[in-house]
Every structure is written in structure tokens, then in C-alpha cells.
Amino acid sequence: MRRIRFATALVLSMSAIAISVSARQATPAPKGTPSPAAEHHERSPQDIFKVYPLGGGVHALFGRGGNVGFFVGPDAVLVIDSEFKDIAPGIVEQIKKVSDKPIKFLLNTHHHGDHVGGNEVFKQFAMIVAHDNVRKRMLSSPTDIQRDYPAMIESAKKAGNEQMVKALTEQLEWARKVRIEEIPAPIMTYDSELRIYMGDETIQVWHLPPAHTDGDSVIYFEKAKVLHMGDDLFNKVIPFIDVKSGGSVKGYLAALDKVLAKVPADAKVIPGHGEVTDIAGIKAFRQYIADVLDAAQKAKSAGKSKEDFLKDVDLPAYKDYGGYKDRFKANAGSAYDEVR
Ligand SMILES: [Zn+2]
């Protein structure tokens, strides 16, 4: 899977890397890396894109990476997330099939490479907008990569994962030579929320408490009643929780509750990964987070060490979720660290 560019480098494990990756050029997935939503990632090149009209001019667009959303207004198009550089031109092409209006805005839900990798393409014609921390983390990625990747390359070598070694090494080379001003970070940022008015639609952009990262935003189209959750929602997929980028398991509960309090029960919901869902989908994901925290709390209260907890912890109800094998224990470990 792709590359690890704006991925704050700071990932805990090889499986974490696979999600927080980015791409200037795509590379094939290192063998054995999980895909957060296999149903999106394993499509053949011809049918990689799927566009779902959700009413009121809002569409979900699935390609490879974090799900894209776009809104066709009377004068312009607004896009949410840009996946990877190599497929960004294809995203633009899909949007052009729906509307010939100019693409004027790109919102980034957070800084991970599978959501901002295509920014380089969009910056040529669109204003890129995101939370302050998205810009900060994208601009600090060369420093972070140079600090963290040499050790990660060593452990990938030890594990015999040649593809990972190659991908990480390429990233490190990029980090050593890139000029900061070349990084296609958002040029307009906000600290808590923002509204964009297009025709009779009001687009609400809300920064949430630290959950997936500390720069997460969700976007709500008031009239269309469509919500784009970014990676604050993985639908029937085990999340990657990027604690090194300020994410938090407990924070997920706070973030999800904030959203649930704001949007109506009949809203349609685009997750960062997984299929389009509804408010019940958010509640099911919230239950997963609550269950992980609960398991960690019980173990800690019983005096179990983290090591012993991670040896036995299992939540069979979520076994069918994508990425259970690869990311569940990482979620459980983070939860153990956070509970008292
Ligand atoms: Zn992400």
C-alpha cells in the first residue's frame, strides 16, 4: 500500500503504517499489510472508482484510501479529502462526469497520507482548508520521518519485510530532500469550526476532541443532511488510532458524542473507511470503542499487566470487522494506557 509520507511517521507498528500512509507515487502494498477497507482497495484499476449520489448535491466517492466526499453547488464544487497523488487525477475525472463546475475547495479531514496524498493535484485549482494541526503535522513530517524511520527500517529489516524496508527508505530519502514549501499543506486553517456557504447549502466544518488524531474534522451538509466523518468513523472496520499524532481512544467517545448531539437521526453518513452508513453506524462504532475501553478497564482494575491483558484480550463480536487481526490489539493496548 502506498507510502508513508505525511504519516507523522510516528506509527507504532507495521500494521499502523499501512493506514497512515501517503503517496506521492503509489507503490504496491507491502505483503501482509492490512487494508482498512479491503473492499475499496482491492478493486481493479478499471473499476477503482465508485460514486454514490446521496441527495442534495452531495456524493460519496470511493477510490483507494480514505473515502472522498464532494458537493456540487450552483457555482463550484467542494471536495473532502484527496486520497493519493496517483489517483487524484482520476478523482477529478469522476467529479467532472457529474459536474463541469470548477473545483474550488478541498477540505482535509486530517493529515494522514491516504486523505491528503492527492493535495498536490488539487492545490493547482482549489483552496485547501483544514484544521491548524493538519498543516502543522504535514509541515513537520520530514523532521518526524528523519527522526523515526531509521529505527523503523531496522525493525522491518529484522522482520524480513523487504517491501516495507523499500517503502520506508524511499520515504526517508524524500524527507531528506524535500523543501517545506513544496509540501501541499492547507493554506487556510481554523482552530475550532468553520462554515462555508454555497447556494442554499450551509457546510459545517467541526474540529472534534482528539480521537483519530488531534487534527480531526467532520463536515456536515445541513440541507442535504449528509455527514462526512473522516477517520473519526471506520464503518465495520477496526480503526487505526494514531496516539502518536495526538489521537485517543477515550477521545473517540467524546468526539462521537459531540457529533451525535449535533446531527439529526436521519442523516446519511460517509465514514473515512468502510461503506456509507447512517447514525446507527456511528453508534455501533461508538459501542466498539466503549467495549475496548471497558475490557481494558476491567483488566487494569483486576491488576493485570498490559502484557497479560494483550495476550488474552478478544472481542469476538467484532471479529468480522476489517483489520481485526492487524489493529485490534493496538487499540486494546492504547485503551489500557489510557484507563486508570
Ligand atoms: Zn487516518
Short mmCIF file of C-alpha atoms in Angstrom, two decimals, residues 1 4-5 23 41 45 67 78 94 103 106 116-117 148 151 182 193 195 205 211 224 253 285 289 316 320 331:
data_model
loop_
_atom_site.label_atom_id
_atom_site.label_comp_id
_atom_site.label_asym_id
_atom_site.label_seq_id
_atom_site.Cartn_x
_atom_site.Cartn_y
_atom_site.Cartn_z
CA MET A 1 0.00 0.00 0.00
CA ILE A 4 4.21 6.86 4.40
CA ARG A 5 4.54 10.44 3.63
CA ALA A 23 1.58 8.62 -1.60
CA HIS A 41 -8.53 -1.22 -2.04
CA PRO A 45 -7.69 -0.30 -11.85
CA ASN A 67 -13.38 7.92 1.29
CA LEU A 78 -16.22 21.39 -2.85
CA GLN A 94 -15.05 11.29 -11.79
CA ILE A 103 -13.49 22.56 -8.10
CA LEU A 106 -10.62 20.92 -0.84
CA VAL A 116 -4.08 14.26 1.75
CA GLY A 117 -1.87 12.41 -0.75
CA ASP A 148 11.71 7.90 13.44
CA ALA A 151 14.74 2.66 13.62
CA GLU A 182 6.81 22.06 -1.62
CA GLU A 193 -15.05 25.37 13.38
CA ARG A 195 -18.89 27.41 7.82
CA VAL A 205 -16.88 22.00 9.48
CA ALA A 211 -9.74 10.88 18.53
CA ALA A 224 -28.65 17.62 2.34
CA LEU A 253 -16.08 8.64 22.70
CA PHE A 285 -18.70 2.13 16.15
CA ILE A 289 -14.73 1.89 21.31
CA PRO A 316 -15.46 -11.84 19.31
CA ASP A 320 -15.64 -9.87 11.23
CA ASN A 331 -6.46 -0.39 20.03
#
